PDB file of C-alpha atoms in Angstrom:
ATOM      1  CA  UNK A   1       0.000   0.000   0.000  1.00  0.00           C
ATOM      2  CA  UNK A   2       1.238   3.171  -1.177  1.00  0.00           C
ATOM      3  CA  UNK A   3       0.604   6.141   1.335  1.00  0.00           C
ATOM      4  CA  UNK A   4       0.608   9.633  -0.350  1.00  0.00           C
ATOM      5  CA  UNK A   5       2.262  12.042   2.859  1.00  0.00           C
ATOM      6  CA  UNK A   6       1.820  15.849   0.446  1.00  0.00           C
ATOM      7  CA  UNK A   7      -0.395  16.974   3.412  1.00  0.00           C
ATOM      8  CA  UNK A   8       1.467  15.981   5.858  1.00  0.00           C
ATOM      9  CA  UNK A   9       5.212  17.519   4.762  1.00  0.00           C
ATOM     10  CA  UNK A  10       3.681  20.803   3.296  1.00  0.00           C
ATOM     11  CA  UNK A  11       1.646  21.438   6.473  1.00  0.00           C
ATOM     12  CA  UNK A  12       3.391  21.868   9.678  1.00  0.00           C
ATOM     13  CA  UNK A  13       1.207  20.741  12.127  1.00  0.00           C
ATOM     14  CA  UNK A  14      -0.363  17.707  10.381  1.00  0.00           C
ATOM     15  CA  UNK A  15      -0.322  13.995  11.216  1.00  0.00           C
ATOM     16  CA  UNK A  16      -1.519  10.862   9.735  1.00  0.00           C
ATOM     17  CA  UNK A  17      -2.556   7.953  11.840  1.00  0.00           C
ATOM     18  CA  UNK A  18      -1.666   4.804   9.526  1.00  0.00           C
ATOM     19  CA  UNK A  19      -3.340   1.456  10.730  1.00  0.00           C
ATOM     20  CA  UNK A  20      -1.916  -1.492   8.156  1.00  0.00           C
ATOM     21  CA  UNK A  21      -2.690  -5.488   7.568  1.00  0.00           C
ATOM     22  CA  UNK A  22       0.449  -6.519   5.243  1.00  0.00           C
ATOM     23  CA  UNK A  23       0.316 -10.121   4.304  1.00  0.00           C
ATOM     24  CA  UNK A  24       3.768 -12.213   4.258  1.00  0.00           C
ATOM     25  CA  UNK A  25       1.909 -15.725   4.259  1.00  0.00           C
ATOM     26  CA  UNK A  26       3.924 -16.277   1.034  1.00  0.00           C
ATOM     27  CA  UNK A  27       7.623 -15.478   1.723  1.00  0.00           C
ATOM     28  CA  UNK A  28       9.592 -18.090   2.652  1.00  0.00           C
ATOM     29  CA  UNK A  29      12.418 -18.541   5.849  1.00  0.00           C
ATOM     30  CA  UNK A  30      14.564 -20.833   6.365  1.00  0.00           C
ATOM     31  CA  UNK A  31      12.494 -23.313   4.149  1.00  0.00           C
ATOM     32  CA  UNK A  32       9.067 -22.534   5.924  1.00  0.00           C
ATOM     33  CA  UNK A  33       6.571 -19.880   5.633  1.00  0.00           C
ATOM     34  CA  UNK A  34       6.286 -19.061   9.244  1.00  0.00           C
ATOM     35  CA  UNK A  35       4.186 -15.866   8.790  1.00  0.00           C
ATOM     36  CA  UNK A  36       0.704 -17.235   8.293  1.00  0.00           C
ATOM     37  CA  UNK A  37      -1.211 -14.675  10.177  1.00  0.00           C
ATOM     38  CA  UNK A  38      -1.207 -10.550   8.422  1.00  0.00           C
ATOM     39  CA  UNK A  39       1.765  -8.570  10.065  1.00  0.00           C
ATOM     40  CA  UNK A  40       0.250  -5.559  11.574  1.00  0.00           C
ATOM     41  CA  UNK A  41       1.418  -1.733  11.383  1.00  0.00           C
ATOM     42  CA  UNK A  42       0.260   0.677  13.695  1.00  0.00           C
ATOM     43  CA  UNK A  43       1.730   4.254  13.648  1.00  0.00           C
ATOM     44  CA  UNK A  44       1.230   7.779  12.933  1.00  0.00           C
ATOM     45  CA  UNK A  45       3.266   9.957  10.211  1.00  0.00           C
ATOM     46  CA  UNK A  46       3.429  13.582  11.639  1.00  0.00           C
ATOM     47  CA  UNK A  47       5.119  16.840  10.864  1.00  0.00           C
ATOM     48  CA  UNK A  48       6.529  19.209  13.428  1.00  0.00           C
ATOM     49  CA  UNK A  49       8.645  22.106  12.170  1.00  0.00           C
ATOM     50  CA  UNK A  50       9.558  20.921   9.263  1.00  0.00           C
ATOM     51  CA  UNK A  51      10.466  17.645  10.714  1.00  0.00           C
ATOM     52  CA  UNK A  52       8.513  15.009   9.125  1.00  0.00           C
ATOM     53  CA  UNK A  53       8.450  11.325  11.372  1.00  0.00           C
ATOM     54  CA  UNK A  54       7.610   7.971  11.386  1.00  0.00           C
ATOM     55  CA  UNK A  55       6.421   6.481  14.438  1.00  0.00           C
ATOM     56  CA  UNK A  56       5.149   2.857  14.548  1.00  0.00           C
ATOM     57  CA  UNK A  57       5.198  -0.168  16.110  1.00  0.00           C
ATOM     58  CA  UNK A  58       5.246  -3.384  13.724  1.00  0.00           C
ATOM     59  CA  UNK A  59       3.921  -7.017  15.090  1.00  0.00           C
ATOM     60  CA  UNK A  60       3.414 -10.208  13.855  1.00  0.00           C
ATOM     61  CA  UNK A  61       3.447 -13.705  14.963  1.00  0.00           C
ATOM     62  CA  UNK A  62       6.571 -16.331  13.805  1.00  0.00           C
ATOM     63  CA  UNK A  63       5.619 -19.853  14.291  1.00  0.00           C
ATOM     64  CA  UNK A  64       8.377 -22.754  13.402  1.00  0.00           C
ATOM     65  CA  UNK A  65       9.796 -25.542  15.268  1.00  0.00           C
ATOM     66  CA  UNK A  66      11.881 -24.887  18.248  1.00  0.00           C
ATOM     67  CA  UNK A  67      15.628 -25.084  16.765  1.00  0.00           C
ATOM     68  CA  UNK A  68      16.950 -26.942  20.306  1.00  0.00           C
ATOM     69  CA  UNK A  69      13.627 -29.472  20.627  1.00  0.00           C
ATOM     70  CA  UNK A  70      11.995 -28.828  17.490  1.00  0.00           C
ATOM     71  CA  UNK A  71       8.086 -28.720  19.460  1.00  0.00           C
ATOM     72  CA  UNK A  72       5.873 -26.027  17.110  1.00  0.00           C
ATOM     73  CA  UNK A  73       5.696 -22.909  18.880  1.00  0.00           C
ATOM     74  CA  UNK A  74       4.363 -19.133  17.818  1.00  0.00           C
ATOM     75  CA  UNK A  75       5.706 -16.628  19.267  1.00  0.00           C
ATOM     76  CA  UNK A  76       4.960 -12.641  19.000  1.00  0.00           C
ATOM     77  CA  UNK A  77       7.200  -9.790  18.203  1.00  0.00           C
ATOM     78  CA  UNK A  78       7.060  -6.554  17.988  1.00  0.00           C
ATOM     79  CA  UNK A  79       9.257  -3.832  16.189  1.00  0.00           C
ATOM     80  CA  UNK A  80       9.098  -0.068  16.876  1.00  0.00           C
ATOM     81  CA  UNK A  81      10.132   2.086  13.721  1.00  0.00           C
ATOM     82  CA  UNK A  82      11.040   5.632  14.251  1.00  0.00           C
ATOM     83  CA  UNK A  83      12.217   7.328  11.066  1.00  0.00           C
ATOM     84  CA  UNK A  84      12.659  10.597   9.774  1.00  0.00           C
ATOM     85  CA  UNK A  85      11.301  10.887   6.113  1.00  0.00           C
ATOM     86  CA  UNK A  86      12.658  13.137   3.588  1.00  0.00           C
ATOM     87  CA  UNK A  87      12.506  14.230   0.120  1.00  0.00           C
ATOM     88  CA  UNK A  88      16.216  14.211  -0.111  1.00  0.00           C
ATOM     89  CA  UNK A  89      19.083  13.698   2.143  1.00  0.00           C
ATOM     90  CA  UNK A  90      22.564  14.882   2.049  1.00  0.00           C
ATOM     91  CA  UNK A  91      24.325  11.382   2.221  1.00  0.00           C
ATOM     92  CA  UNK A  92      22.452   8.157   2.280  1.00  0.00           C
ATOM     93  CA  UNK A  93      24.600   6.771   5.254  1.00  0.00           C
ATOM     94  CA  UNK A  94      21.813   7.451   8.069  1.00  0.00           C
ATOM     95  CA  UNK A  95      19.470   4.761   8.767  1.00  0.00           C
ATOM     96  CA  UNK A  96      17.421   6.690  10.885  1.00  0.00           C
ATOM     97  CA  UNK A  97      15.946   8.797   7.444  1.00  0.00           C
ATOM     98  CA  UNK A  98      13.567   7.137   4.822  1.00  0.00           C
ATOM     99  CA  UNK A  99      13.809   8.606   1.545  1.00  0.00           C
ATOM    100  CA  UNK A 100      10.615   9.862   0.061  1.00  0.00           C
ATOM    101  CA  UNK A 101      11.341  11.871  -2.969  1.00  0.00           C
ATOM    102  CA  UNK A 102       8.044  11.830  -4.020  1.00  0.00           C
ATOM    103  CA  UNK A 103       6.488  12.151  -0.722  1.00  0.00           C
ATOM    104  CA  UNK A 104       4.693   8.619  -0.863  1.00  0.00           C
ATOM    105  CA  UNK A 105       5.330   6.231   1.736  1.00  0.00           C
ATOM    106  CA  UNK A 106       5.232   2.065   0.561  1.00  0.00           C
ATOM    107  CA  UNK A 107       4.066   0.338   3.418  1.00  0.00           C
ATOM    108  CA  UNK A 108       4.658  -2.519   2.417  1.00  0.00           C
ATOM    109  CA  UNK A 109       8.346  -2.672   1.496  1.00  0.00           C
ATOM    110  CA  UNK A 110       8.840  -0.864   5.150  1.00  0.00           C
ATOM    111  CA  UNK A 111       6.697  -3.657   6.802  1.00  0.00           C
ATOM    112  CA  UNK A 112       8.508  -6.727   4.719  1.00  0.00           C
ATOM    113  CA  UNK A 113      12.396  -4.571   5.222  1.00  0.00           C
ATOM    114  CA  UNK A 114      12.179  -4.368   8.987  1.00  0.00           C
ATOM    115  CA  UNK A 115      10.263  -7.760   9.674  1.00  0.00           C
ATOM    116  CA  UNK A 116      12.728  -9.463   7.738  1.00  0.00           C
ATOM    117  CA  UNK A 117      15.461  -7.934   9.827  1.00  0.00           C
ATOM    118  CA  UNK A 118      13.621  -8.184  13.409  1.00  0.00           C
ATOM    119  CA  UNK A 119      13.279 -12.346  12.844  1.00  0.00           C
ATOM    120  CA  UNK A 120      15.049 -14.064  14.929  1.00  0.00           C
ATOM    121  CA  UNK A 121      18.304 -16.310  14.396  1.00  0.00           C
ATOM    122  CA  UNK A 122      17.617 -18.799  16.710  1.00  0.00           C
ATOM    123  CA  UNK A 123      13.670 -19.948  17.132  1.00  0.00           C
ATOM    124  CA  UNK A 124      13.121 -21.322  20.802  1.00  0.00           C
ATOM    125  CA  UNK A 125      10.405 -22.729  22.225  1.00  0.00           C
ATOM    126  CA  UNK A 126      10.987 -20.990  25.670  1.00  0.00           C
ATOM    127  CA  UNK A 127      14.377 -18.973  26.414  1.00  0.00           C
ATOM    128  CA  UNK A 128      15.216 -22.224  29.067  1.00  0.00           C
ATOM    129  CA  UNK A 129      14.608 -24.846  26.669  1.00  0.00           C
ATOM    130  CA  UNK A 130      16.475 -28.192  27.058  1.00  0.00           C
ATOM    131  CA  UNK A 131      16.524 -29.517  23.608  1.00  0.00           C
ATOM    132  CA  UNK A 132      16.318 -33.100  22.983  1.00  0.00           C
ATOM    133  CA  UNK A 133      18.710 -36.108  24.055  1.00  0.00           C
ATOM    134  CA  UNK A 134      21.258 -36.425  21.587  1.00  0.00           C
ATOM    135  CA  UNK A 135      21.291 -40.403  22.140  1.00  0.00           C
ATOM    136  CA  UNK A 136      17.673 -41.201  22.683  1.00  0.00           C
ATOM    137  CA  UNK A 137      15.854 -38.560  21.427  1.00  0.00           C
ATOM    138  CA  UNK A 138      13.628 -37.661  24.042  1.00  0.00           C
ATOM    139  CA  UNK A 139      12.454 -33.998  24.890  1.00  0.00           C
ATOM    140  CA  UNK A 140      15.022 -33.214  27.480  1.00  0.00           C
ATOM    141  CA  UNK A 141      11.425 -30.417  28.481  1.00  0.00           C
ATOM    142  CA  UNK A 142       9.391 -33.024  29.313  1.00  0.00           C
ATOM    143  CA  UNK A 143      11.506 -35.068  32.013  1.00  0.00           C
ATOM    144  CA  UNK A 144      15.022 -36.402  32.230  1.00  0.00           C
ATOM    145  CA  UNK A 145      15.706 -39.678  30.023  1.00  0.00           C
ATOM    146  CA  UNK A 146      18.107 -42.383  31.229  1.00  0.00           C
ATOM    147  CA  UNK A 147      21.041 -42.040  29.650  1.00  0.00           C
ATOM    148  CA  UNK A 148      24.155 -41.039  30.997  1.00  0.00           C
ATOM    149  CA  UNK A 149      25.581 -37.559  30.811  1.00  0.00           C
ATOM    150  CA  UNK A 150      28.906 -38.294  30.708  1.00  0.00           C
ATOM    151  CA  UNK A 151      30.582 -40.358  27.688  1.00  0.00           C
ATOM    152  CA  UNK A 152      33.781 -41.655  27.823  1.00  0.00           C
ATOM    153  CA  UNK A 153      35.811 -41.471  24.497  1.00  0.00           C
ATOM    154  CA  UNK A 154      36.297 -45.499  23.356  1.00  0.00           C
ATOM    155  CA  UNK A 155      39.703 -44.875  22.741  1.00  0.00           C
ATOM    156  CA  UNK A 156      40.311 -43.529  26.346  1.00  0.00           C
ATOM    157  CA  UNK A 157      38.388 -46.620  28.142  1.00  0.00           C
ATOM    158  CA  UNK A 158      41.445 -48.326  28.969  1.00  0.00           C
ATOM    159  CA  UNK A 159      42.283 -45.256  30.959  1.00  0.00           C
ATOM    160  CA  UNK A 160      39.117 -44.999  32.732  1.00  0.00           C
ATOM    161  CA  UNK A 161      39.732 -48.592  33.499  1.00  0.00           C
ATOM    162  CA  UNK A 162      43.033 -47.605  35.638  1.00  0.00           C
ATOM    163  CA  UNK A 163      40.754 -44.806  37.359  1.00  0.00           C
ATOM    164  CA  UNK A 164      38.190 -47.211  39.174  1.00  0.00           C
ATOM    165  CA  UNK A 165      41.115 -49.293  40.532  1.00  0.00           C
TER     166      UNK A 165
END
């Protein structure tokens, strides 16, 4: 959605409350489309002296498989965007100003740019999760299994051997 802001930089008191469903059901991560509900944009463009900003907060829900015990979970998270826009900018180094030059906003390349940034490396089902056993497989969250934390290399067993005598 394209969002035409000529009101809002030629008058100096005017603001724009922007309320956006952006739909990313269709872009891939990681080999899954975790995005299956809309991403949602809620935010106000306003101009005050002469100084036109973006203020929003992004959200949207990523659901995917733990990475440590690989249990489907959907978690929320939020992004806050606060940008200056311009028409034109001096250098292009700042990544606090969003070009405008011709004072329309595209909601959603901003929504897809900053969600795609904002995801997450690592996925996790809970910030303590246990992951699963690497020898039996169990779901280390769900109870302790009976294996044995500590393995001794085969190649060192005669040595353990010397150790319990």
């Amino acid at each position: 959605m394209i969002v035409d802001l000529k009101r809002v930089f030629v008058d100096e008191h005017a603001s724009l409350p922007i309320e956006y469903l952006f739909d990313m059901s269709d872009v891939p991560f990681s080999g899954a489309f975790p995005l299956s509900r809309p991403v949602k944009l809620c935010g106000s463009v306003s101009n005050k002296a002469d100084l036109v900003e973006l203020k929003a907060t992004i959200s949207y829900v990523y659901a995917a498989p733990c990475d440590r015990c690989g249990v489907m979970t959907e978690r929320e998270h939020t992004v806050t965007v606060d940008k200056v826009l311009a028409v034109s900018a001096q250098s292009e180094e700042n990544d606090d100003i969003l070009l405008t030059p011709d004072m329309k906003l595209d909601l959603d390349e901003l929504i897809y740019s900053e969600v795609v940034v904002s995801i997450p490396m690592k996925h996790l089902c809970r910030d303590d999760c246990r992951g699963i056993c690497p020898k039996c497989g169990k779901n280390r969250n769900e109870g302790d299994c009976a294996c044995s934390e500590k393995e001794i290399d085969p190649r060192l067993s005669a040595l353990a051997e010397l150790l319990k005598s």
